[in-house]
Amino acid sequence: VNIIGKRKLWYAISILMIIPGLISLFVWGLKLGIDFNSGQLSVVRGNASVETVRQAAEGLGFNDIQVVPSGSDQTQIRFRDPSPQAQHEANHQKFKAKLAERDLEELSFDSVGPTVSKDIARNALLSLLLVSVAIVLYIAYAFRNAPPPVSPWGFGFMAIAALLHDALFVLGVFSLLGHFFGVEIDALFVTAILTVIGFSVHDTIVVFDRIRENLRREKGDFETIVNHSILETLARSINTSLTVLLTLLALFLFGGESIKLFVLALMIGIASGTYSSIFNASPLLVTWHNYRLRRLQTAKK
Amino acid sequence: MIDSIMSLRVKFALILVLAVVTTLIALPREDAILKALGLKNANLQVKQGLDLQGGAQLVFQADLAKVKGEDRDQALESLITVMNKRANIGGTAEITVQRQGNDRVTVSLPGVKDVNEAIDRIGKTANLQFVEVNAQSGEQAPLGIDGKDIDSATADYDPQRSQPVVRLQLKGGESTKKFGEITTKLSQSGNLLLTLLDGQPTFGPARTEPINDGTAILSGDMDIKEARKISEEITAGALPVPVTLVEQRSVGPSLGRESVQHSIIAGMIGLGVVALFMLLYYRLAGALAVGALMVYTTITIVLYKLSAFVPGFTIVLTLAGIAGFILSIGMAVDANILIFERLKEELRTGKSFVAALEAAFERAWSSIRDSNVSTLITCAILYFTSSATPIIRGFAVTLAIGVLISMFTAIVVTRTLLRLVIRRGWGHNLRWYGVKPEEVQS
């Protein structure tokens, strides 16, 4: 089986998978939850209609009330209380009592102020940046003795390309989900993205490790060595993803509403991570290698 | 050869002991077992986060604008002491009050019923008062000085008797003069001086001498800890810091209970499905991996339980933390899969079982190490950037622990079991490792 030979096809598939989400990201962006945007979120048991919630909130002066069903028997109620901070909890208690009168038991309540949400957003971006930088450095270090023709940095940057692929794919899917289904992202979503990044690199490193080993032991064409390194690690890549996806599926189906979206983000990302480590990261090494070879040859002429 | 077989048996025995001990402790009713063994106080519980046991987390922002730069740190520490006192009014549940960054305080209230009342009680601005207590009737009367008149309060040692005391420094001018008059009057009447913070006694009632130089020494039967507490409470009154609630997360008890049940079911199903997959795909090797996975699971649970005894390192299990743990089950088998795939490859080249096994472990190791380090780096960064978001921190901790323990079980446990099996004649069957005899190159 020649995976490397069809690399343009794999790149095309990746691009096609990413583009809708990317467009959505640019046009609609992500629907930020209260963690990043501040506001109030009340989760109640029962299926509340917008009308019922509006009645319950009457006279409390809440803005931006949104009612989003969550699972089969829960409803998320998002709103913004413009009154002074000191009054928020009193208002919330009144609202909670009104909801209870309508048979809507409050399961959880979150309220995040603007200073806190700014901090959470900053920390999220900081951790994304730090993880990416740390991973390039780590791979360059781990592959410092890699035999030519690939430089340690080559491995590092191709792993980052694969990782960006996975992160963008998940972000894109959630941008679409946000626009069409009102799905909001929270602090936990950032954790999911970071875990996906960690897993993507984890997966890519295993293939790279085999390429390095085979480069040491075998003589031959770079493309051929990369190709059979991918094939040798294929069963492992698929089986590992399968076991991780199976555990995540169990969490998704039975783990309760509160972490469903978190688990969904992980599942999408890990599936994408497996694809990118097989069909993007290593083929990109070959593309990059060929590109440098061609440049060297034209330079010689 | 005999030597290494012996050590293999010793290793196997140790693993067996580890498996039995961790299983006993990991079981839900471990307290009964431990009590039967004569261990008292054997109340091991995985500590649950607020999202699992229900309760509220409140984050207060301290307004330090009116406090001088060099006093801010102290003002915040005093604020925390005072909030702790207010939060722990009943002294029951495990309430924690922690500093967060330079100007925030996080209060965790497990199982709190009336959040509104708790917010009012904890979030009010400190109010320090000095009152006169009538020596005969015990009646209290305000004295007209309060926190605004205090410059500082510090815990100190009385140099003569090396006894802990609190040194109270009044502001100069009017405050010192007023305090001098009051103490003179009190010493003449024999009435007592009582210091109140938010209406609760901080120090006294105590006799006083006339103090005209603005420096009062509060002494009595106290150790240095108490002296510090008193000085911090007085400081909180002297540097009143208004606070506002900037974040609140509360989870009702029913949702928490449900989350725990859901997670246990999901974890068991996840574990079962992974075990089934390993058995079907890797046969005998898979069965050994399932054994290693069980050891992995029990070690992890034991670690969660025992961490409660190490202050500062207690693992608080949150919903996201459980997700991290369950995810790490999936990742735990990765090391085994890497080794088994490698074993199949080595067997196909026609190597002997023993040689193939050793080669598989040796060659799979660099992949296992390098790939897990990348996950650990992610966990470390998540941990350090998530001081404000405990849910994320919980996830980073459980995932990292999972990765570390899984490396141990995959390498030590699986390897020992495989070596034991492969040294026996009946272990030499290619099909038991998922290899078809016709695939072997001669």
XYZ file of C-alpha atoms in Angstrom:
743
model
C 0.000 0.000 0.000
C 1.377 3.359 -0.988
C 0.232 6.047 1.401
C 2.939 8.547 0.575
C 2.261 8.319 -3.170
C -1.296 9.498 -2.680
C -0.324 12.287 -0.304
C -1.955 14.989 -2.395
C -5.254 13.174 -2.014
C -4.831 13.056 1.785
C -3.989 16.738 1.904
C -7.057 17.485 -0.209
C -9.274 15.490 2.149
C -7.842 17.375 5.128
C -8.400 20.722 3.473
C -11.960 19.797 2.507
C -12.666 18.704 6.069
C -11.274 21.875 7.555
C -12.594 24.506 5.149
C -16.284 24.584 6.199
C -15.320 25.008 9.848
C -12.680 27.571 8.968
C -15.189 29.644 7.006
C -17.595 29.376 9.911
C -14.841 30.489 12.276
C -14.161 33.580 10.181
C -17.781 34.446 9.529
C -19.469 33.535 12.795
C -16.564 32.849 15.138
C -17.019 30.765 18.241
C -19.995 31.152 20.516
C -18.296 32.088 23.750
C -19.877 30.929 26.995
C -19.932 32.829 30.271
C -16.421 31.630 31.147
C -15.064 33.910 28.419
C -17.862 36.396 28.053
C -19.218 36.774 31.613
C -22.877 36.403 32.516
C -25.122 33.899 34.259
C -25.993 30.320 33.450
C -28.652 28.286 35.177
C -29.210 24.631 34.335
C -32.632 23.276 35.266
C -34.232 19.864 35.110
C -37.174 19.758 32.735
C -37.902 21.155 29.301
C -38.449 24.850 29.704
C -39.910 26.935 26.917
C -38.666 30.442 26.194
C -42.092 31.744 27.258
C -41.936 30.018 30.667
C -38.463 31.344 31.339
C -39.464 34.884 30.345
C -42.390 34.732 32.739
C -40.146 33.517 35.545
C -37.657 36.309 34.859
C -40.314 39.023 34.700
C -39.437 42.125 36.642
C -35.862 41.043 37.295
C -34.457 43.011 34.375
C -32.330 40.230 32.894
C -30.895 40.830 29.420
C -29.970 38.424 26.630
C -32.086 35.553 27.918
C -31.392 32.382 25.955
C -33.056 29.035 26.466
C -31.202 26.028 25.071
C -32.310 22.419 25.602
C -29.562 20.166 26.904
C -30.006 16.427 26.624
C -33.440 14.901 27.033
C -34.567 16.497 30.290
C -32.395 19.519 31.014
C -32.478 23.107 29.887
C -29.731 25.698 29.936
C -30.873 29.214 30.705
C -28.335 31.915 29.947
C -28.824 35.522 30.853
C -27.091 38.702 31.867
C -28.017 40.557 35.016
C -27.249 44.269 34.485
C -27.918 45.220 38.102
C -25.024 45.936 40.519
C -22.991 42.915 41.564
C -24.307 42.982 45.129
C -27.845 42.379 43.914
C -27.085 39.443 41.625
C -27.546 36.659 44.108
C -30.797 38.086 45.473
C -32.134 38.309 41.902
C -30.978 34.811 41.205
C -32.754 33.481 44.281
C -36.030 35.086 43.156
C -35.566 33.645 39.684
C -34.791 30.211 41.096
C -37.962 30.280 43.210
C -40.050 31.322 40.199
C -38.565 28.485 38.171
C -39.305 26.031 40.964
C -42.960 27.156 40.902
C -42.982 26.056 37.270
C -41.556 22.630 38.137
C -38.081 23.522 36.956
C -35.562 22.442 39.583
C -32.261 24.263 39.344
C -29.381 21.803 39.067
C -26.501 24.209 38.870
C -25.856 27.907 38.652
C -22.775 29.739 37.410
C -22.108 33.425 37.429
C -18.899 34.875 36.050
C -17.898 38.512 36.254
C -16.061 40.333 33.450
C -12.681 40.489 35.232
C -12.695 36.747 35.796
C -13.752 35.899 32.247
C -10.950 38.075 30.891
C -8.463 36.114 33.009
C -9.825 32.754 31.910
C -9.573 33.798 28.255
C -6.014 35.047 28.753
C -4.966 31.863 30.523
C -6.526 29.780 27.765
C -4.566 31.558 25.047
C -1.409 31.472 27.133
C -1.654 27.736 27.692
C -2.300 27.085 23.984
C 0.768 29.094 23.078
C 2.950 27.493 25.750
C 1.890 23.968 24.796
C 2.683 24.557 21.121
C 6.102 26.058 21.831
C 6.983 23.396 24.413
C 6.064 20.635 21.988
C 8.206 21.940 19.109
C 11.136 22.283 21.494
C 10.542 18.859 22.975
C 10.324 17.104 19.623
C 13.393 18.909 18.326
C 15.167 17.686 21.462
C 13.816 14.128 21.359
C 14.782 13.832 17.687
C 18.113 15.632 18.030
C 19.982 12.523 16.871
C 17.706 11.860 13.929
C 19.731 10.754 10.944
C 19.557 12.870 7.778
C 17.798 13.839 5.593
C 15.294 15.284 8.074
C 16.432 17.838 10.622
C 15.105 17.654 14.198
C 13.223 20.898 13.546
C 11.611 19.294 10.509
C 10.032 16.700 12.780
C 8.992 19.410 15.220
C 7.318 21.650 12.673
C 5.516 18.848 10.867
C 4.132 17.665 14.209
C 2.910 21.224 14.763
C 1.295 21.244 11.318
C -0.592 18.071 12.224
C -1.541 19.538 15.572
C -2.852 22.744 14.007
C -4.888 20.607 11.642
C -6.564 18.869 14.571
C -7.091 21.987 16.648
C -8.559 23.891 13.686
C -10.837 21.002 12.829
C -12.291 20.853 16.343
C -12.586 24.643 16.542
C -14.332 24.672 13.168
C -16.809 21.966 14.131
C -17.650 23.824 17.335
C -18.025 27.089 15.452
C -20.611 25.375 13.243
C -22.284 23.742 16.243
C -22.369 27.139 17.931
C -24.014 28.818 14.960
C -26.575 26.154 14.211
C -27.253 24.591 17.603
C -26.314 27.307 20.072
C -23.419 25.281 21.489
C -21.181 27.486 23.598
C -17.556 26.898 24.439
C -16.296 27.080 28.012
C -13.040 26.696 29.912
C -13.357 22.926 29.662
C -13.384 23.207 25.861
C -9.914 24.729 25.991
C -8.834 21.719 28.014
C -10.260 19.475 25.324
C -8.292 21.330 22.635
C -5.092 21.028 24.654
C -5.668 17.326 25.243
C -6.304 16.832 21.542
C -3.033 18.616 20.845
C -1.237 16.386 23.351
C -2.772 13.264 21.855
C -2.088 14.350 18.284
C 1.567 14.814 19.088
C 1.629 11.561 21.057
C 0.366 9.773 17.973
C 2.654 11.569 15.548
C 5.730 10.868 17.647
C 5.170 7.117 17.432
C 5.274 7.258 13.629
C 8.244 9.634 13.632
C 10.044 7.365 16.032
C 9.682 4.487 13.602
C 10.858 6.629 10.698
C 13.944 7.534 12.688
C 14.629 3.909 13.551
C 14.215 2.753 9.961
C 16.380 5.576 8.627
C 19.169 4.272 10.841
C 18.808 0.653 9.860
C 17.913 0.804 6.206
C 19.359 2.228 3.086
C 16.997 3.463 0.464
C 14.714 6.075 -0.807
C 13.363 8.454 1.883
C 9.843 8.185 0.498
C 9.882 4.385 0.681
C 11.217 4.342 4.223
C 8.580 6.805 5.411
C 5.873 4.820 3.666
C 6.673 1.516 5.276
C 7.246 3.173 8.637
C 3.655 4.416 8.438
C 2.433 0.956 7.456
C 4.340 -0.717 10.290
C 2.770 1.596 12.850
C -0.657 1.628 11.226
C -2.192 -1.147 13.323
C -0.952 0.485 16.500
C -2.242 3.939 15.512
C -5.681 2.618 14.692
C -5.939 0.306 17.702
C -4.854 2.960 20.165
C -7.298 5.497 18.773
C -9.962 2.847 18.823
C -9.468 2.078 22.518
C -9.386 5.772 23.403
C -12.469 6.448 21.281
C -14.268 3.492 22.864
C -13.671 4.830 26.372
C -14.741 8.291 25.241
C -17.849 6.859 23.612
C -18.760 5.245 26.932
C -18.341 8.648 28.595
C -20.336 10.354 25.869
C -23.243 7.942 26.118
C -23.340 7.344 29.869
C -21.268 10.100 31.473
C -24.034 12.672 31.942
C -24.910 15.990 30.325
C -22.344 18.211 31.995
C -19.355 16.784 30.149
C -20.995 15.638 26.922
C -19.645 18.477 24.800
C -16.202 18.177 26.355
C -16.132 14.487 25.443
C -17.466 15.249 21.964
C -14.619 17.715 21.377
C -12.140 15.061 22.515
C -13.643 12.420 20.223
C -13.596 14.655 17.152
C -10.074 15.790 17.931
C -8.696 12.328 18.565
C -10.203 10.934 15.382
C -8.683 13.885 13.535
C -5.390 13.359 15.363
C -5.155 9.792 14.164
C -5.867 10.854 10.597
C -3.315 13.648 10.696
C -0.547 11.553 12.201
C -0.939 8.920 9.475
C -1.924 11.001 6.470
C -0.465 14.438 7.134
C 2.523 14.592 9.461
C 4.714 11.957 7.814
C 3.712 12.708 4.199
C 4.504 16.356 4.960
C 8.016 15.283 5.933
C 8.369 13.842 2.427
C 6.859 16.914 0.756
C 9.213 19.144 2.679
C 12.190 16.923 1.926
C 11.408 16.902 -1.813
C 10.937 20.647 -1.811
C 14.355 21.180 -0.261
C 15.912 18.695 -2.682
C 14.460 20.549 -5.656
C 15.709 23.862 -4.333
C 19.166 22.418 -3.858
C 19.187 21.110 -7.416
C 18.054 24.395 -8.957
C 20.679 26.148 -6.871
C 23.350 23.858 -8.303
C 22.320 24.560 -11.865
C 19.546 -18.403 33.790
C 18.256 -19.885 37.033
C 19.052 -16.593 38.649
C 16.905 -14.536 36.329
C 14.046 -17.020 36.573
C 14.157 -16.658 40.341
C 14.048 -12.890 40.162
C 11.181 -13.172 37.725
C 9.261 -15.228 40.259
C 10.018 -12.700 42.962
C 8.782 -9.931 40.696
C 5.642 -11.862 39.928
C 5.012 -12.429 43.634
C 5.480 -8.713 44.298
C 3.047 -7.810 41.539
C 0.546 -10.262 42.972
C 0.883 -8.719 46.428
C 0.529 -5.239 44.932
C -2.585 -6.317 43.052
C -4.225 -7.846 46.119
C -3.386 -4.955 48.452
C -4.471 -2.255 46.019
C -7.673 -4.133 45.200
C -8.563 -4.341 48.880
C -8.002 -0.639 49.406
C -9.622 0.362 46.130
C -12.875 -1.472 46.856
C -15.729 0.752 47.995
C -16.040 -0.990 51.380
C -12.344 -0.903 52.182
C -13.012 0.623 55.611
C -14.667 -2.577 56.804
C -11.737 -4.658 55.586
C -9.184 -2.374 57.193
C -11.118 -2.312 60.451
C -11.217 -6.095 60.464
C -7.439 -5.983 60.159
C -7.309 -3.841 63.293
C -6.704 -0.473 61.685
C -8.775 2.193 63.274
C -9.632 5.507 61.726
C -9.473 3.778 58.393
C -11.786 6.167 56.652
C -10.447 6.347 53.141
C -12.443 8.403 50.726
C -11.642 9.845 47.355
C -12.054 13.545 47.921
C -14.766 14.871 45.670
C -14.871 18.297 44.092
C -17.818 20.637 44.452
C -19.308 19.546 41.141
C -19.614 15.997 42.479
C -20.637 16.502 46.089
C -22.646 19.649 45.480
C -21.929 23.043 46.947
C -20.770 26.452 45.904
C -17.526 28.062 44.937
C -17.341 31.801 45.389
C -14.592 34.068 44.130
C -14.329 37.489 45.729
C -12.385 40.354 44.283
C -10.721 42.528 46.911
C -10.707 46.256 46.255
C -7.191 47.205 47.337
C -7.194 50.644 45.740
C -7.279 52.417 49.105
C -4.535 50.281 50.619
C -0.930 51.384 50.273
C 1.200 49.254 47.951
C 3.398 47.718 50.636
C 0.420 46.870 52.857
C -1.593 45.086 50.174
C -0.159 41.662 50.759
C -0.896 41.887 54.442
C -4.344 43.298 53.875
C -5.186 40.313 51.648
C -3.789 37.782 54.114
C -5.809 39.388 56.911
C -8.875 39.347 54.692
C -8.407 35.612 54.158
C -8.101 34.997 57.904
C -11.296 36.918 58.523
C -13.182 35.239 55.678
C -12.074 31.883 56.989
C -13.533 32.741 60.366
C -16.810 33.871 58.824
C -17.077 30.906 56.483
C -16.281 28.327 59.142
C -18.892 29.621 61.522
C -20.302 26.185 62.296
C -16.901 24.568 62.011
C -18.445 21.614 60.167
C -17.915 20.874 56.470
C -14.563 21.143 54.759
C -14.708 24.794 53.886
C -11.602 26.222 52.286
C -10.606 29.826 51.759
C -7.700 30.329 49.411
C -5.826 33.205 47.944
C -5.959 33.452 44.180
C -3.456 35.753 42.533
C -2.890 39.232 43.927
C -6.369 40.373 44.738
C -8.835 37.492 44.751
C -10.030 34.994 47.312
C -11.710 31.697 46.485
C -14.127 30.223 49.007
C -15.334 26.646 48.606
C -18.478 25.718 50.464
C -19.358 22.045 50.078
C -22.986 21.232 50.662
C -24.026 24.821 51.367
C -27.797 25.318 51.295
C -28.319 29.057 51.428
C -25.767 30.553 49.062
C -27.213 34.029 49.324
C -26.776 34.090 53.082
C -23.220 32.728 52.775
C -22.296 35.416 50.261
C -23.590 38.165 52.555
C -21.900 36.711 55.589
C -18.498 36.097 54.009
C -18.390 39.073 51.687
C -19.059 41.934 54.062
C -16.376 44.491 54.873
C -14.565 43.932 58.146
C -15.705 46.096 61.041
C -13.417 46.417 64.078
C -14.771 47.892 67.309
C -13.478 48.476 70.797
C -16.051 48.242 73.579
C -16.060 48.700 77.315
C -17.271 45.750 79.353
C -18.601 46.574 82.791
C -16.658 44.439 85.290
C -19.751 43.866 87.431
C -22.740 43.700 85.085
C -20.952 42.539 81.942
C -22.754 45.249 79.947
C -21.050 46.442 76.796
C -20.715 50.033 75.676
C -18.966 51.398 72.575
C -15.839 53.455 73.183
C -15.749 55.625 70.084
C -12.606 54.177 68.525
C -12.501 51.614 65.743
C -10.376 50.167 62.948
C -9.682 53.598 61.457
C -7.637 54.506 64.541
C -5.341 51.495 64.252
C -2.104 51.749 62.334
C -0.967 48.129 62.582
C -1.069 44.999 64.680
C 1.759 42.463 64.756
C 2.421 39.231 66.608
C 5.531 39.483 68.731
C 7.338 38.024 71.745
C 7.446 39.789 75.090
C 11.241 40.105 75.492
C 11.162 39.694 79.300
C 8.994 36.630 79.601
C 9.391 35.340 76.027
C 5.639 35.062 75.901
C 3.748 35.645 72.615
C 1.900 38.952 72.559
C 0.220 41.224 70.030
C 1.695 44.670 69.501
C -1.015 47.156 68.643
C 0.155 50.418 67.102
C -2.280 53.327 67.047
C -2.189 56.103 64.536
C -0.526 59.283 65.805
C -2.292 62.476 66.887
C -5.986 62.237 67.663
C -6.147 58.420 67.732
C -3.308 58.025 70.212
C -4.759 60.761 72.392
C -8.235 59.202 72.340
C -6.828 55.765 73.179
C -4.845 57.271 76.060
C -7.994 58.831 77.527
C -10.027 55.666 77.157
C -7.426 53.385 78.710
C -6.889 55.788 81.588
C -10.638 55.829 82.268
C -10.865 52.026 82.014
C -7.936 51.420 84.361
C -9.528 53.717 86.950
C -12.983 52.143 86.757
C -11.614 48.612 86.595
C -13.800 47.900 83.564
C -12.526 45.704 80.751
C -11.566 46.356 77.130
C -12.995 44.063 74.473
C -11.999 43.990 70.805
C -14.748 42.896 68.439
C -14.528 42.024 64.763
C -17.907 41.895 63.059
C -19.433 41.575 66.511
C -17.318 38.537 67.392
C -14.689 38.781 70.164
C -11.139 38.963 68.849
C -9.295 39.809 72.034
C -10.435 40.275 75.631
C -12.282 41.282 77.640
C -9.047 42.273 79.403
C -7.800 44.745 81.992
C -5.783 47.640 80.725
C -3.285 50.155 81.992
C -3.249 53.747 80.786
C -1.543 53.765 77.383
C -0.517 57.198 76.234
C 2.311 56.466 73.764
C 0.102 54.807 71.158
C 1.614 51.342 71.521
C -0.462 48.718 73.296
C 0.746 45.247 74.146
C -2.059 42.701 74.194
C -0.934 39.847 76.373
C -2.583 36.838 77.880
C -2.564 33.116 77.700
C -1.866 32.699 73.996
C 0.589 30.853 71.819
C 2.239 32.400 68.787
C -0.429 31.003 66.466
C -3.198 32.701 68.374
C -1.177 35.896 68.553
C -0.869 35.838 64.773
C -4.562 35.196 64.351
C -5.473 38.085 66.622
C -3.054 40.426 64.872
C -4.453 39.433 61.463
C -8.019 39.965 62.574
C -7.175 43.398 63.925
C -5.275 44.232 60.745
C -8.318 43.229 58.697
C -10.299 45.760 60.708
C -7.594 48.399 60.371
C -7.262 47.936 56.627
C -10.862 47.331 55.659
C -10.964 45.826 52.193
C -14.322 45.902 50.423
C -14.934 42.785 48.374
C -17.262 41.986 45.472
C -18.355 38.581 44.282
C -16.941 38.121 40.794
C -17.588 34.447 40.213
C -20.004 31.912 41.562
C -20.427 28.276 40.646
C -22.950 26.221 42.489
C -24.040 22.675 41.918
C -27.072 21.143 43.552
C -26.594 17.883 45.429
C -28.819 15.909 43.055
C -26.743 16.804 39.997
C -23.521 15.924 41.821
C -24.842 12.513 42.857
C -26.049 11.840 39.339
C -22.674 12.818 37.905
C -20.914 10.346 40.183
C -23.272 7.526 39.202
C -23.012 8.327 35.503
C -19.231 8.477 35.693
C -18.927 5.136 37.458
C -21.129 3.474 34.848
C -19.215 5.123 32.004
C -15.894 4.123 33.542
C -16.905 0.491 33.982
C -18.301 0.238 30.455
C -15.217 1.939 29.042
C -12.931 -0.404 30.936
C -14.975 -3.433 29.884
C -15.016 -2.511 26.203
C -11.282 -1.870 26.156
C -10.637 -5.194 27.927
C -12.826 -7.019 25.413
C -11.043 -5.394 22.496
C -7.621 -6.325 23.859
C -8.676 -9.923 24.449
C -10.136 -10.361 20.982
C -7.296 -8.696 19.163
C -4.204 -9.751 21.078
C -5.428 -13.027 22.605
C -3.084 -14.236 25.357
C -1.023 -11.039 25.330
C -4.288 -9.142 25.513
C -5.357 -11.137 28.562
C -2.120 -10.183 30.304
C -2.682 -6.563 29.309
C -6.144 -6.703 30.867
C -4.517 -7.952 34.064
C -2.089 -5.025 33.916
C -5.009 -2.681 33.284
C -6.769 -3.932 36.421
C -3.617 -3.326 38.452
C -3.411 0.111 36.849
C -6.984 0.933 37.838
C -6.618 -0.187 41.439
C -3.264 1.594 41.916
C -4.807 4.799 40.608
C -7.815 4.595 42.925
C -5.566 3.823 45.894
C -3.429 6.828 45.050
C -6.516 9.050 44.950
C -7.601 7.725 48.330
C -4.211 7.947 50.019
C -3.507 11.437 48.689
C -6.089 12.713 51.189
C -3.468 12.129 53.890
C -0.901 14.385 52.260
C -1.875 17.998 52.853
C -1.269 20.113 49.795
C -1.204 17.126 47.469
C -4.721 15.909 47.947
C -6.274 14.915 44.659
C -9.742 16.389 44.447
C -11.758 14.430 41.947
C -13.957 16.556 39.703
C -16.140 15.576 36.790
C -13.406 16.628 34.366
C -10.926 14.729 36.544
C -12.939 11.551 36.085
C -12.917 12.194 32.342
C -9.133 12.483 32.574
C -8.964 9.191 34.436
C -11.203 7.375 31.968
C -9.274 8.859 29.051
C -6.074 7.625 30.636
C -7.484 4.071 30.637
C -7.636 4.339 26.855
C -4.128 5.735 26.782
C -2.854 3.165 29.274
C -3.355 0.395 26.785
C -1.431 2.340 24.163
C 1.860 1.249 25.691
C 0.657 -2.353 25.590
C -0.536 -2.020 22.026
C 2.845 -0.596 21.003
C 4.633 -3.524 22.630
C 2.298 -6.189 21.253
C 2.374 -4.834 17.728
C 6.130 -4.827 17.972
C 6.082 -8.362 19.344
C 4.021 -9.529 16.381
C 6.482 -7.915 13.986
C 9.465 -9.502 15.707
C 7.784 -12.916 15.782
C 7.031 -12.652 12.076
C 10.740 -12.223 11.331
C 11.239 -15.731 12.716
C 12.901 -14.825 16.000
C 12.514 -17.094 19.006
C 9.802 -16.137 21.497
C 12.248 -14.983 24.139
C 14.338 -12.943 21.695
C 11.249 -11.443 20.062
C 9.838 -10.386 23.421
C 13.012 -8.663 24.561
C 13.439 -6.925 21.200
C 9.815 -5.779 21.288
C 10.194 -4.183 24.704
C 13.484 -2.576 23.866
C 12.305 -1.070 20.593
C 8.877 0.015 21.800
C 10.356 1.862 24.767
C 11.522 4.996 22.928
C 8.073 5.438 21.377
C 6.360 4.933 24.716
C 8.654 7.374 26.457
C 8.633 10.101 23.809
C 4.908 10.004 23.218
C 3.978 10.028 26.902
C 6.334 12.895 27.647
C 4.391 15.051 25.197
C 1.162 14.322 27.077
C 2.895 15.066 30.381
C 4.146 18.414 29.040
C 0.578 19.316 28.104
C -0.628 18.316 31.572
C 2.082 20.373 33.283
C 1.241 23.497 31.308
C -2.472 22.983 31.928
C -1.754 22.647 35.616
C 0.272 25.832 35.888
C -2.053 28.005 33.830
C -5.216 26.848 35.570
C -4.901 28.216 39.085
C -8.188 30.062 38.526
C -10.064 27.095 37.084
C -10.045 24.065 39.393
C -11.967 21.900 36.926
C -9.112 22.115 34.454
C -6.536 21.518 37.122
C -8.347 18.335 38.195
C -8.260 17.052 34.642
C -4.547 17.776 34.233
C -3.712 16.018 37.499
C -5.657 12.826 36.865
C -4.462 12.535 33.273
C -0.830 12.986 34.298
C -1.138 10.422 37.099
C -2.810 8.053 34.646
C 0.003 8.417 32.126
C 2.711 7.839 34.746
C 1.095 4.797 36.340
C 0.222 3.317 32.973
C 3.859 3.490 31.918
C 4.734 1.545 35.056
C 2.059 -1.108 34.642
C 2.601 -1.495 30.900
C 6.301 -1.959 31.290
C 6.810 -3.672 34.619
C 3.595 -5.649 35.014
C 2.956 -6.668 31.408
C 6.593 -7.457 30.824
C 6.916 -9.694 33.875
C 3.726 -11.567 33.026
C 4.744 -12.006 29.391
C 8.223 -13.200 30.321
C 6.778 -15.752 32.719
C 4.428 -17.104 30.094
C 6.958 -17.108 27.303
C 9.513 -19.066 29.308
C 7.087 -21.952 29.467
C 6.585 -24.337 26.639
C 2.838 -23.841 26.498
C 3.349 -20.143 25.955
C 4.968 -20.820 22.589
C 2.008 -20.565 20.319
C 2.070 -17.851 17.664
C -1.706 -17.648 17.417
C -1.929 -16.676 21.076
C -0.172 -13.423 20.197
C -2.256 -12.735 17.116
C 0.306 -14.017 14.598
C -0.593 -16.587 11.932
C 2.138 -19.246 11.461
C 2.145 -18.728 7.685
C 3.134 -15.071 8.208
C 6.489 -16.013 9.714
C 9.425 -15.555 7.367
C 11.798 -18.453 7.423
